[in-house]
Coordinates of C-alpha atoms and ligand atoms in Angstrom, one line a residue:
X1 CA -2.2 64.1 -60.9
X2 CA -1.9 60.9 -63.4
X3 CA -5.2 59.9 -64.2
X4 CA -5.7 56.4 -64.9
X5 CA -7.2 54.1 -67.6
X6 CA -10.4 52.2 -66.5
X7 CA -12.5 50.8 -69.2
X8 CA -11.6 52.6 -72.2
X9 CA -11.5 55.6 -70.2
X10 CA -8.5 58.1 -69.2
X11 CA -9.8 59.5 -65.5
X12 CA -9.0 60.5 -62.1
X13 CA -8.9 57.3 -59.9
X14 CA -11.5 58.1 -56.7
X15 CA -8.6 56.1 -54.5
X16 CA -6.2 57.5 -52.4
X17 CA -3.5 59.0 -54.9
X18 CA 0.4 57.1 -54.1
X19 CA 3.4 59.1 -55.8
X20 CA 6.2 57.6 -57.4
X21 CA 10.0 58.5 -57.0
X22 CA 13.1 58.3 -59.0
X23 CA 15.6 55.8 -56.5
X24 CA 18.6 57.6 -57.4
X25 CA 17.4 60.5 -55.3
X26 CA 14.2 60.3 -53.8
X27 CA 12.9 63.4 -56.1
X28 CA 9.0 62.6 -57.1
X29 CA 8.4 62.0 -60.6
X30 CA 4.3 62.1 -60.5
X31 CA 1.6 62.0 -58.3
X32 CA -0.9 59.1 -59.4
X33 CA -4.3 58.4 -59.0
X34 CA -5.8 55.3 -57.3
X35 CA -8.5 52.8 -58.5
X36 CA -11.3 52.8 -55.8
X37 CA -13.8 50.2 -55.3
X38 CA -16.6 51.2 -57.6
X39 CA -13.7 52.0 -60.4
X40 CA -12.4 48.1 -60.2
X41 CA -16.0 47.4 -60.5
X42 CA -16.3 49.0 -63.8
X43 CA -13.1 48.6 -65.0
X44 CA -14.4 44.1 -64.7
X45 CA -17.5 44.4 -65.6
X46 CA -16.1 46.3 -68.6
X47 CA -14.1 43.4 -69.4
X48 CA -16.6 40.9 -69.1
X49 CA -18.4 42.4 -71.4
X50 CA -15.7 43.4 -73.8
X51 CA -14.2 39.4 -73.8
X52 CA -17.9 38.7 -75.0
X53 CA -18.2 40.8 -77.3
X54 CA -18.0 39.4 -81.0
X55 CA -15.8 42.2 -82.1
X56 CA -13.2 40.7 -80.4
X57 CA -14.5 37.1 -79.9
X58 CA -14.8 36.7 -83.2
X59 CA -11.8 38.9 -84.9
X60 CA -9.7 36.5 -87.4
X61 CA -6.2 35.7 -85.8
X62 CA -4.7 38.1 -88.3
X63 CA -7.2 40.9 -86.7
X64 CA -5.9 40.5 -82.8
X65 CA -2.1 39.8 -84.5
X66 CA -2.3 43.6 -86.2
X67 CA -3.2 45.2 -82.7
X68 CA -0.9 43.2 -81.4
X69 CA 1.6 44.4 -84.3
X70 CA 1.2 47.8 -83.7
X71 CA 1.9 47.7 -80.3
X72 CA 4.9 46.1 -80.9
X73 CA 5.6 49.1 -83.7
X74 CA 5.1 51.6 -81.1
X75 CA 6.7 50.3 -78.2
X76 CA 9.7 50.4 -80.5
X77 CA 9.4 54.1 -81.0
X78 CA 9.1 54.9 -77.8
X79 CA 12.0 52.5 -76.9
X80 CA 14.2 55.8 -75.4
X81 CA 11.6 57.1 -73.5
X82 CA 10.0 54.0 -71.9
X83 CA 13.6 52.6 -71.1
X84 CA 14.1 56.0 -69.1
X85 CA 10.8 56.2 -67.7
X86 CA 11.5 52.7 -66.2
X87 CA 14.5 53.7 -65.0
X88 CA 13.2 56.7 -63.1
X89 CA 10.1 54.5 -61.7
X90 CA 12.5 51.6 -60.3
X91 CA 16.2 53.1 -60.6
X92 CA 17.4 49.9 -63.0
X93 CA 20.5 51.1 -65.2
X94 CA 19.7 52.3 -68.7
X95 CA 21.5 49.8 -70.4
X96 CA 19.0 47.2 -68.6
X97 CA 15.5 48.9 -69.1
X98 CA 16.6 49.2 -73.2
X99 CA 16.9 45.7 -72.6
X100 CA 13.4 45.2 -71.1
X101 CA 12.2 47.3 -73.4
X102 CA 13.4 45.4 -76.2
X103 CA 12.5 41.9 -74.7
X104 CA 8.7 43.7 -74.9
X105 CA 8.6 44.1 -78.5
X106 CA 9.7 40.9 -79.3
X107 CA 7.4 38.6 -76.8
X108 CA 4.7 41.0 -78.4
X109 CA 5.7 40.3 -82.4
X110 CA 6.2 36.6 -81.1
X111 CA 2.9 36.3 -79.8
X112 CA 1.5 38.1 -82.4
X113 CA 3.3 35.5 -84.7
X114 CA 1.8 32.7 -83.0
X115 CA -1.8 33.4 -83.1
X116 CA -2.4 32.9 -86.7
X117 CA -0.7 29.0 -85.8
X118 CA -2.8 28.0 -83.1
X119 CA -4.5 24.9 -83.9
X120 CA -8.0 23.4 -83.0
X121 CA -7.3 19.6 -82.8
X122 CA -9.4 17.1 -84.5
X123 CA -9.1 14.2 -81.6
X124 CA -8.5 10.4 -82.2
X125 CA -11.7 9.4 -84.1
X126 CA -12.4 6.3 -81.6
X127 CA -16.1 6.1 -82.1
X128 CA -17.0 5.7 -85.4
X129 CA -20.0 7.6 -85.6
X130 CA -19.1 10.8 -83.6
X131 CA -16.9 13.5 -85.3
X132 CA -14.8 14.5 -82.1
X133 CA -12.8 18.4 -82.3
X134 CA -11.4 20.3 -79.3
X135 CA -10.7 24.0 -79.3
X136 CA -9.2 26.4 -77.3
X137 CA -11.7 29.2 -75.9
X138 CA -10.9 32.6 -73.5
X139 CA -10.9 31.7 -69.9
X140 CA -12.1 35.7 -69.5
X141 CA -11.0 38.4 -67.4
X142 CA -7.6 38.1 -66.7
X143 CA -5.9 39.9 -63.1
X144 CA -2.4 40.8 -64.0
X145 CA -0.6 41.4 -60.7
X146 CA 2.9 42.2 -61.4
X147 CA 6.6 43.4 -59.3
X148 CA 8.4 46.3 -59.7
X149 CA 11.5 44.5 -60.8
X150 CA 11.0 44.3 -64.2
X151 CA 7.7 45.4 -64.9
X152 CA 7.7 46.1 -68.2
X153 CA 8.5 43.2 -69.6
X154 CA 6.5 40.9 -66.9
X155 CA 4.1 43.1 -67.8
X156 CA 4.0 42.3 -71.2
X157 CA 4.4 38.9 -70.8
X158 CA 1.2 38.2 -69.5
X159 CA -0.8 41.4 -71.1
X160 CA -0.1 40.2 -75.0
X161 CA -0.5 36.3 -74.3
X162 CA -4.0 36.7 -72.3
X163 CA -5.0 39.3 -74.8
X164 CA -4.4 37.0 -77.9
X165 CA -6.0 34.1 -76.3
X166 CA -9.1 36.3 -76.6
X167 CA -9.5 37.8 -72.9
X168 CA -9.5 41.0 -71.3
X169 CA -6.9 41.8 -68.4
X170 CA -7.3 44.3 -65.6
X171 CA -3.3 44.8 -64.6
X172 CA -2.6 46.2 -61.8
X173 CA 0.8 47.2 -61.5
X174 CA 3.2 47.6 -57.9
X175 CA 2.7 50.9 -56.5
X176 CA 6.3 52.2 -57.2
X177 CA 6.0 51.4 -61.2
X178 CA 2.9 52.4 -62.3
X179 CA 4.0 54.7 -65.0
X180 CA 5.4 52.4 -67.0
X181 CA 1.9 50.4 -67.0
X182 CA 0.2 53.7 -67.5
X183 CA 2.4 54.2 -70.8
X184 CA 1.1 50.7 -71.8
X185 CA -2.5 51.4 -71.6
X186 CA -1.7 54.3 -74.0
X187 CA 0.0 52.3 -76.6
X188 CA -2.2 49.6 -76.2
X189 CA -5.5 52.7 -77.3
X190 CA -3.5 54.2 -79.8
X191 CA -2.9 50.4 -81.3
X192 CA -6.3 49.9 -81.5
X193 CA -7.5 47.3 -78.9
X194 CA -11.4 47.2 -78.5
X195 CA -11.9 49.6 -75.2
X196 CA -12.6 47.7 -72.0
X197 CA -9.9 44.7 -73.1
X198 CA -7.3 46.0 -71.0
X199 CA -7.6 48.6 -67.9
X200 CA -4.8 49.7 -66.0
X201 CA -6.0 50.1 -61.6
X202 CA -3.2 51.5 -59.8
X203 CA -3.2 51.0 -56.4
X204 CA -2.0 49.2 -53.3
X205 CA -2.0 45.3 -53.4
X206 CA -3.4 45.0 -50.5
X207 CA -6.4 47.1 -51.6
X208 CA -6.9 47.1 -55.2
X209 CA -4.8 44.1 -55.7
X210 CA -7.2 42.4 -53.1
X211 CA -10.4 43.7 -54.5
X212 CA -9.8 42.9 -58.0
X213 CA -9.2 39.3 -57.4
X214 CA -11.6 38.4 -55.4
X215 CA -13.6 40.1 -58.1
X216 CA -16.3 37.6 -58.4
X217 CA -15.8 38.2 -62.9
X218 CA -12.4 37.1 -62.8
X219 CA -10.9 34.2 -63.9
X220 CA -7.4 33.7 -63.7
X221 CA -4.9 35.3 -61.6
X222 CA -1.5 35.6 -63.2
X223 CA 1.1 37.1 -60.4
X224 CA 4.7 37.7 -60.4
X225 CA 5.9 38.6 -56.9
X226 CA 6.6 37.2 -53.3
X227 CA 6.3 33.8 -52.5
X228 CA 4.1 35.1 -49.4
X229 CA 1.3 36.9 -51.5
X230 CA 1.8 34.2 -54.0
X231 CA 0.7 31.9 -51.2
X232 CA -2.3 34.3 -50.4
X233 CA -3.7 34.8 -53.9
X234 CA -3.4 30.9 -54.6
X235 CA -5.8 30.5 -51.5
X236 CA -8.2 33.3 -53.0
X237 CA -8.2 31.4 -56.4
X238 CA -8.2 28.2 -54.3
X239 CA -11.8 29.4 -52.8
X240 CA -13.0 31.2 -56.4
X241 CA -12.3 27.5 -58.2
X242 CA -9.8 29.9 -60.7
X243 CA -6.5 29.1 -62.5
X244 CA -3.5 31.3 -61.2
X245 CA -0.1 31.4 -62.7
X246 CA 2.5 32.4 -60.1
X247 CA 5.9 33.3 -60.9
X248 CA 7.3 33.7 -57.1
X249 CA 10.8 33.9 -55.2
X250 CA 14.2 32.1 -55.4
X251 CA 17.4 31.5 -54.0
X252 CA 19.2 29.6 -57.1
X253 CA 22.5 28.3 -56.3
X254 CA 25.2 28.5 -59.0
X255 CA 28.2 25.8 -59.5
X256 CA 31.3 26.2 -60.0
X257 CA 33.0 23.2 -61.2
X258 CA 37.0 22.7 -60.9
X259 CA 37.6 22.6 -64.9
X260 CA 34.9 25.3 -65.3
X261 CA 36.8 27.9 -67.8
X262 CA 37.3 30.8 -65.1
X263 CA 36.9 33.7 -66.5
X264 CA 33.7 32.8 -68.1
X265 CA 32.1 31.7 -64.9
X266 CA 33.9 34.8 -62.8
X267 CA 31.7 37.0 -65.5
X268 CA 29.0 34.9 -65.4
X269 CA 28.6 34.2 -61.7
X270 CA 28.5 38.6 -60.8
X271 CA 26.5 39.3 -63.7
X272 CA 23.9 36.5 -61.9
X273 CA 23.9 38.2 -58.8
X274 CA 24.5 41.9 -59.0
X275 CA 23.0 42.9 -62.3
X276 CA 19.9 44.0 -61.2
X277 CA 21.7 45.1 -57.7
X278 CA 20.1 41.3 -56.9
X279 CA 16.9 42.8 -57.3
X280 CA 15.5 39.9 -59.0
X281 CA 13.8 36.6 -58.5
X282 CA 16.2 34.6 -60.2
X283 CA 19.2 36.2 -58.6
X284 CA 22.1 33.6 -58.7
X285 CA 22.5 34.2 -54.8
X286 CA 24.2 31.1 -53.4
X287 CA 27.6 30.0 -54.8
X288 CA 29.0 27.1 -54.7
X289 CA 32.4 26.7 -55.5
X290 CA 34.7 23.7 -56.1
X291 CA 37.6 23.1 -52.8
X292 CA 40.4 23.0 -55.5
X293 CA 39.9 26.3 -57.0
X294 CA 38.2 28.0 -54.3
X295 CA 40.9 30.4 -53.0
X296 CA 41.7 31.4 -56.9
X297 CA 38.1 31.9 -58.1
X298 CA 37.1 34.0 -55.3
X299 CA 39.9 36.1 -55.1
X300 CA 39.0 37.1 -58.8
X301 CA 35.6 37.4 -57.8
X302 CA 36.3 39.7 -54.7
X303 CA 38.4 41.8 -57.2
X304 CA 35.7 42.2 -60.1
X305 CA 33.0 42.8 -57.8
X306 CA 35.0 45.3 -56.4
X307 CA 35.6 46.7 -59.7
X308 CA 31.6 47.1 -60.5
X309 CA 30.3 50.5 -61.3
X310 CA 27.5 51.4 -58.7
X311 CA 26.3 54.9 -59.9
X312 CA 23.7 57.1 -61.6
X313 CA 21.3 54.8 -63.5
X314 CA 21.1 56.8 -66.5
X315 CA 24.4 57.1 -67.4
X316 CA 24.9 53.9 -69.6
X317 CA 28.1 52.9 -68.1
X318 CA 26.3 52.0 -64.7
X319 CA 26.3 48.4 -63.7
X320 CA 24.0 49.0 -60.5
X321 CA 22.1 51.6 -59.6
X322 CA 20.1 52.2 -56.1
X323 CA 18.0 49.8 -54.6
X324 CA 14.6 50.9 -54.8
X325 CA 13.8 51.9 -51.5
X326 CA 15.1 52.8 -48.0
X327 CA 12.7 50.3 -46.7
X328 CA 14.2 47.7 -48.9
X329 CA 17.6 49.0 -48.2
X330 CA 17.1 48.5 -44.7
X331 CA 15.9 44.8 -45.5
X332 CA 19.5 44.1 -47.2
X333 CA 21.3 45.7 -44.3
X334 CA 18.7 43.7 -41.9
X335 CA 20.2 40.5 -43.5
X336 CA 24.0 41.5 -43.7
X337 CA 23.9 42.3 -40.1
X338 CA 22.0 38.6 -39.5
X339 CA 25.1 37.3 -41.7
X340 CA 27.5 38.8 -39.1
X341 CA 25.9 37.4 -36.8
X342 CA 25.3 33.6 -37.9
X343 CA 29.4 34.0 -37.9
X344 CA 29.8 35.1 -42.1
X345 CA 32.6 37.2 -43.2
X346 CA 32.2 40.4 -45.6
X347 CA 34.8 39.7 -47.8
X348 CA 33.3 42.3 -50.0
X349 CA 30.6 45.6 -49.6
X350 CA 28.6 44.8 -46.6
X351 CA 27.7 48.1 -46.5
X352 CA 25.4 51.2 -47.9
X353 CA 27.3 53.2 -50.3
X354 CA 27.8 57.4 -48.4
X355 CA 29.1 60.6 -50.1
X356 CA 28.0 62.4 -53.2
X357 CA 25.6 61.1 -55.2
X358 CA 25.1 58.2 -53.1
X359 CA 23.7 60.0 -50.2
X360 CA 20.9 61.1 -52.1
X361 CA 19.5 57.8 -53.0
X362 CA 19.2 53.8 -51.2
X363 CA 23.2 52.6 -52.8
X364 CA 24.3 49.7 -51.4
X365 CA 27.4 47.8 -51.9
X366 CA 27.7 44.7 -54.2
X367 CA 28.4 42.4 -51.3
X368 CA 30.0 38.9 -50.7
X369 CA 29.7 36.9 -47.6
X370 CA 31.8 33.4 -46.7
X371 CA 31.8 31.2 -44.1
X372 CA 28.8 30.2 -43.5
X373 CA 27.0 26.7 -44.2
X374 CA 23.9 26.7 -46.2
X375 CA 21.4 25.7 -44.1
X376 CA 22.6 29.2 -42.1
X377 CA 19.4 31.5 -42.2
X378 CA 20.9 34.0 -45.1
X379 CA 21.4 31.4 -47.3
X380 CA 17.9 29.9 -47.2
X381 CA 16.1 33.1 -47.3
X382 CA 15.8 35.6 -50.6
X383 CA 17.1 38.5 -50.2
X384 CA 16.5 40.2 -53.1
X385 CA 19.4 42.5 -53.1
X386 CA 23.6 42.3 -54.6
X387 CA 24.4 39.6 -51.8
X388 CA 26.1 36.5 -52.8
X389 CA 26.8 33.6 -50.0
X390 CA 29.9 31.8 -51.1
X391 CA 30.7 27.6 -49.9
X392 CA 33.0 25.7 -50.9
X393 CA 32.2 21.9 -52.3
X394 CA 34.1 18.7 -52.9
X395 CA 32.0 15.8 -53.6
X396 CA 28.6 15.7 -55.8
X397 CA 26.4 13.8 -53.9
X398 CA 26.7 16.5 -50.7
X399 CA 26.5 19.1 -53.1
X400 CA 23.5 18.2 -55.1
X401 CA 21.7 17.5 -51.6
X402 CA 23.2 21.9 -50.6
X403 CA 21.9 23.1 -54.1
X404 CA 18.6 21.5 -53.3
X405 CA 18.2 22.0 -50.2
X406 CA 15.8 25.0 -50.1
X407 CA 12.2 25.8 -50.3
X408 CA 13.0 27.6 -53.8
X409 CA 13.3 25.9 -57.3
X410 CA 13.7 28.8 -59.5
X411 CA 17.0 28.8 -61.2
X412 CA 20.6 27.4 -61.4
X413 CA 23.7 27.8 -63.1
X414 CA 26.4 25.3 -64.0
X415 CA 30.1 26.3 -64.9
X416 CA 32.5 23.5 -66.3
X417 CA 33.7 22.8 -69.6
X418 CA 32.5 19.1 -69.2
X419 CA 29.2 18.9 -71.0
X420 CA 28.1 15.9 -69.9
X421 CA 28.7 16.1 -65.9
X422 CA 26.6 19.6 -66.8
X423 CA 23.7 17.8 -68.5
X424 CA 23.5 15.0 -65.6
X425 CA 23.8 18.1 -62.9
X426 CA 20.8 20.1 -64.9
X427 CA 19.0 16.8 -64.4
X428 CA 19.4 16.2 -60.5
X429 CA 19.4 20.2 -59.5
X430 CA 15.4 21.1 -58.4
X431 CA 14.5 24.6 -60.7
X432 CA 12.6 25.6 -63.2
X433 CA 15.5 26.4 -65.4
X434 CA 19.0 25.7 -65.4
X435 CA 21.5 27.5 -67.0
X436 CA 24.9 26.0 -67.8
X437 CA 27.7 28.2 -68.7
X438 CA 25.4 31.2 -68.4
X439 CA 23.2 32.9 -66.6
X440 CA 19.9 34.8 -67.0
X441 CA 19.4 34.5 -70.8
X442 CA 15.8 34.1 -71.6
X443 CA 13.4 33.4 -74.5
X444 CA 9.8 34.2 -74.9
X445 CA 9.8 30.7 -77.1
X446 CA 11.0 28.5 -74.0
X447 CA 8.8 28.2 -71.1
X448 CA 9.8 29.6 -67.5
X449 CA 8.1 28.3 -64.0
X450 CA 9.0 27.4 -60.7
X451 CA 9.7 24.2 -59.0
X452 CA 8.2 23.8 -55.6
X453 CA 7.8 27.3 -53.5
X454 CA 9.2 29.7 -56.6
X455 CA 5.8 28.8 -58.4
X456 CA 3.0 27.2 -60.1
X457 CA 2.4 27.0 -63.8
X458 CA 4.6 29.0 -66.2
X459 CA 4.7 31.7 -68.4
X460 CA 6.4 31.8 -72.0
X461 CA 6.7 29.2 -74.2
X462 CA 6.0 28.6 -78.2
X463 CA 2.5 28.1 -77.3
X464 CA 1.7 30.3 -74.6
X465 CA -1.3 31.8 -75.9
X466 CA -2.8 28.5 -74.5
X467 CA -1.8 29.3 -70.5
X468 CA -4.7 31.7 -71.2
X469 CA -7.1 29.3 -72.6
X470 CA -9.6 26.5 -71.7
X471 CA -10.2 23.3 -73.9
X472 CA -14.0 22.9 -75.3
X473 CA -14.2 19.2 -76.4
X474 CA -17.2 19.1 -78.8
X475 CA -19.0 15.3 -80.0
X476 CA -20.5 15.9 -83.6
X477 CA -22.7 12.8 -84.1
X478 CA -22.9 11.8 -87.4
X479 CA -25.0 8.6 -87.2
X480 CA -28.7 9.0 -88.5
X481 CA -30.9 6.6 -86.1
X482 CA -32.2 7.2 -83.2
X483 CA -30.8 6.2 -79.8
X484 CA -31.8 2.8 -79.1
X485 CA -31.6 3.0 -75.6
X486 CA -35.1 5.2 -76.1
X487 CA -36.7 2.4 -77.8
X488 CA -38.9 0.0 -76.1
X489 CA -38.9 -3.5 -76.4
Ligands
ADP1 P1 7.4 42.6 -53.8 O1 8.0 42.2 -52.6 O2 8.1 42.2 -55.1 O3 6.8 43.9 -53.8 P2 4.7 41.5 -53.5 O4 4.3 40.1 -53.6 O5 4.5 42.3 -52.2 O6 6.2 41.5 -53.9 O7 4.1 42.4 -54.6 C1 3.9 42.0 -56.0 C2 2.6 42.6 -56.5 O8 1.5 42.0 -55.8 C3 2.5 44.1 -56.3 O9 1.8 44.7 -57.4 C4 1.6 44.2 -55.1 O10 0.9 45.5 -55.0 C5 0.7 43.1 -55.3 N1 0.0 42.6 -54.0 C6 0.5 42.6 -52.8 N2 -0.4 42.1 -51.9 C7 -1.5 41.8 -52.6 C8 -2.8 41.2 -52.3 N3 -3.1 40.9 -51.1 N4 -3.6 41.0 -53.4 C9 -3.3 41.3 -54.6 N5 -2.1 41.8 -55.0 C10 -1.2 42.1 -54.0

């Protein structure tokens, strides 16, 4: 049984224990113990008290960065093995968890990097006798609520940030990839962060999620996950008077434009939907392709989707492995079948993947639906699996109103070698970020949040640190008489 790490401490959960499983074949990879109530208890007021406490409150920005540092250092080293670990906790492809792995280490060293340039500012000087300085303090005890997607670099994301802006964070990780956060709260000990800082409570969201914040000691809630429980924790913080950050779901159309170079975008467009097997909130699920090279482009789409490797996740030539569950399986299937129905047409996949290897774990097929228009149901709902809706466009205006129209603004890629149609598209499509001949390339430096229901606030970004932070405006007077208004006439 896994213990977990409350406050410092390595020990047996008193919740009901959950077990993770490896996707490719349902075997179990660990049974793991649960935070109960009285643990999430300790584990906050541990953090309250270890935000507090001068040791950390007061460490130099060169102090934090050299914890911060050695993490990085040793999430290098054990690059291999949390790469596989992930990939036995959610069933991603190798080649993809060495990616997450290495996106970790560097938001850690650039984090680490910042802290010793984040600037107090010394505020326009408009009364003349009154010295006026802002700075930036901790907000507190962070709640880290994070998907099992990509959680080791969501994970870090919001772990190293909140931890550099001076608070503590209590993560608590999706039940199915809670080894990888376990392996965090080791590295993060053995790189020397002040015990109580960070504590990892495993658990259901539901339950422990629940419990830890509406902890009355917490002050921000930073979530990556469903639009729905999005919705939920932003009435909780709503009612606590807290800051949330809330990276949530998508349904991000891609374009492609008649004079877009076509084997770029072919490349581009599969990469944005099936890496990941779709499994991903800013899966490129809606394409929309130009009438005049419609027949062309999909036919090469049809026949390099086909092409994709679906297959054992830890050899390193897989492109998609399983989805992570039957449940969520059955969800994909579920809106396939609704596709049928709403009159689409499979012109690729459209169904689970049988024999061999495949029977032993939730494979489904990359999958490409026409025919149907967006407002259909399958094209306004995430799916969150390798299903792409294809419809065909001819002039802007209608398309710029399809692209929009959709409760989701996460994401949206562009293909066409006309960079300045491109840059006036980017400014009329409603997302967070817009890629243009690309697709899912990211940078801790550049900031990433959702427009209307994919979000609130954002994550990332050269200053960051400061998502995690309150102003303190402070008026130094420096004028020697009394007040007058105290003087009597
Ligand atoms: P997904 O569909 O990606 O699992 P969820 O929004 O259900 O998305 O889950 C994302 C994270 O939120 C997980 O860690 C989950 O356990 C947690 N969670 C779910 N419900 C709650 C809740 N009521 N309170 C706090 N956390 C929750």
């Amino acid at each position: 049984m896994k213990k977990i790490f409350i406050a410092g401490q390595w020990k047996l959960g008193g919740g009901k224990a959950i077990k993770s499983h490896y996707p490719a074949d349902h075997s179990e990879n660990a049974d793991i113990s649960t935070a109960s109530s009285d643990d999430i208890h300790e584990a906050i007021v541990a953090a309250d008290k270890a935000w507090r406490n001068p040791a950390w409150r007061s460490a130099l920005p060169s102090e934090k960065a050299a914890i911060l540092f050695k993490a990085a250092d040793l999430l290098e080293q054990k690059k291999t093995f949390l790469a596989k670990l992930q990939t036995r906790d959610n069933g991603k492809p190798i080649t993809e968890t060495t990616g997450l792995v290495n996106s970790a280490i560097a938001t850690t060293r650039y984090i680490a990097s910042s802290l010793e340039t984040l600037d107090n500012e010394l505020t326009n000087q408009r009364i003349q006798s009154v010295l006026t300085f802002t700075t930036h303090e901790p907000l507190g005890v962070v709640a880290a609520i994070t998907p099992w997607n990509s959680p080791i670099a969501s994970e870090i994301q919001k772990i190293v940030p909140a931890l550099a802006g001076g608070n503590a964070v209590i993560l608590k990780p999706a039940e199915a990839t809670s080894l990888i956060a376990l392996e965090l709260a080791a590295i993060f000990e053995e790189a020397g962060l002040p015990a109580g800082l960070f504590s990892v409570l495993t658990g259901k969201g539901s339950v422990v999620g629940e419990a830890i914040v509406k902890h009355p000691l917490v002050q921000k809630i930073s979530f990556t996950g469903s639009t729905s429980t999005g919705r939920h924790l932003a009435h909780v913080a709503a009612e606590k008077l807290i800051s949330t950050s809330l990276e949530l779901g998508g349904k991000s159309p891609t374009i492609v434009f008649e004079d877009a170079n076509i084997d770029i975008a072919v490349n581009g467009v599969i990469y944005g939907i099936f890496s990941s097997s779709g499994q991903a909130c800013i899966a490129g699920s809606r394409l929309f392709i130009h009438q005049n090279i419609y027949d062309q482009f999909l036919d090469a789409l049809i026949k390099k989707t086909k092409n994709i490797i679906v297959g054992d996740p830890e050899d390193s030539n897989t492109q998609m492995g399983p989805l992570i569950s039957e449940d969520h399986l059955s969800t994909v299937e579920h809106y396939v079948n609704m596709a049928r129905d709403e009159g689409g047409n499979i012109v690729a996949g459209g169904q689970r993947l049988t024999g061999d290897a495949y029977d032993k774990g939730a494979y489904y097929a990359p999958t490409i639906i026409t025919g149907l228009k967006n407002d259909a149901q399958v094209c306004q709902e995430e799916i969150f699996g390798p299903v792409l809706v294809v419809m065909p466009f001819s002039d802007e205006e209608t398309l710029v109103a399809e692209a929009n129209n959709s409760i989701y603004g996460l994401a949206a890629g562009i293909w066409t070698e006309d960079y300045r149609k491109a840059f006036d598209m980017a400014k009329r499509l409603e997302a967070g970020t817009i890629w243009i001949n690309t697709y899912k390339k990211f940078s801790i430096a550049t900031p990433f949040s959702g427009h209307k229901e994919s979000g609130v606030g954002k994550e990332k970004g050269r200053l960051g640190i400061l998502d995690y932070m309150q102003t303190k405006s402070i008026f130094l007077n420096l004028d020697e008489a009394p007040n007058p208004w105290c003087e009597t006439k």
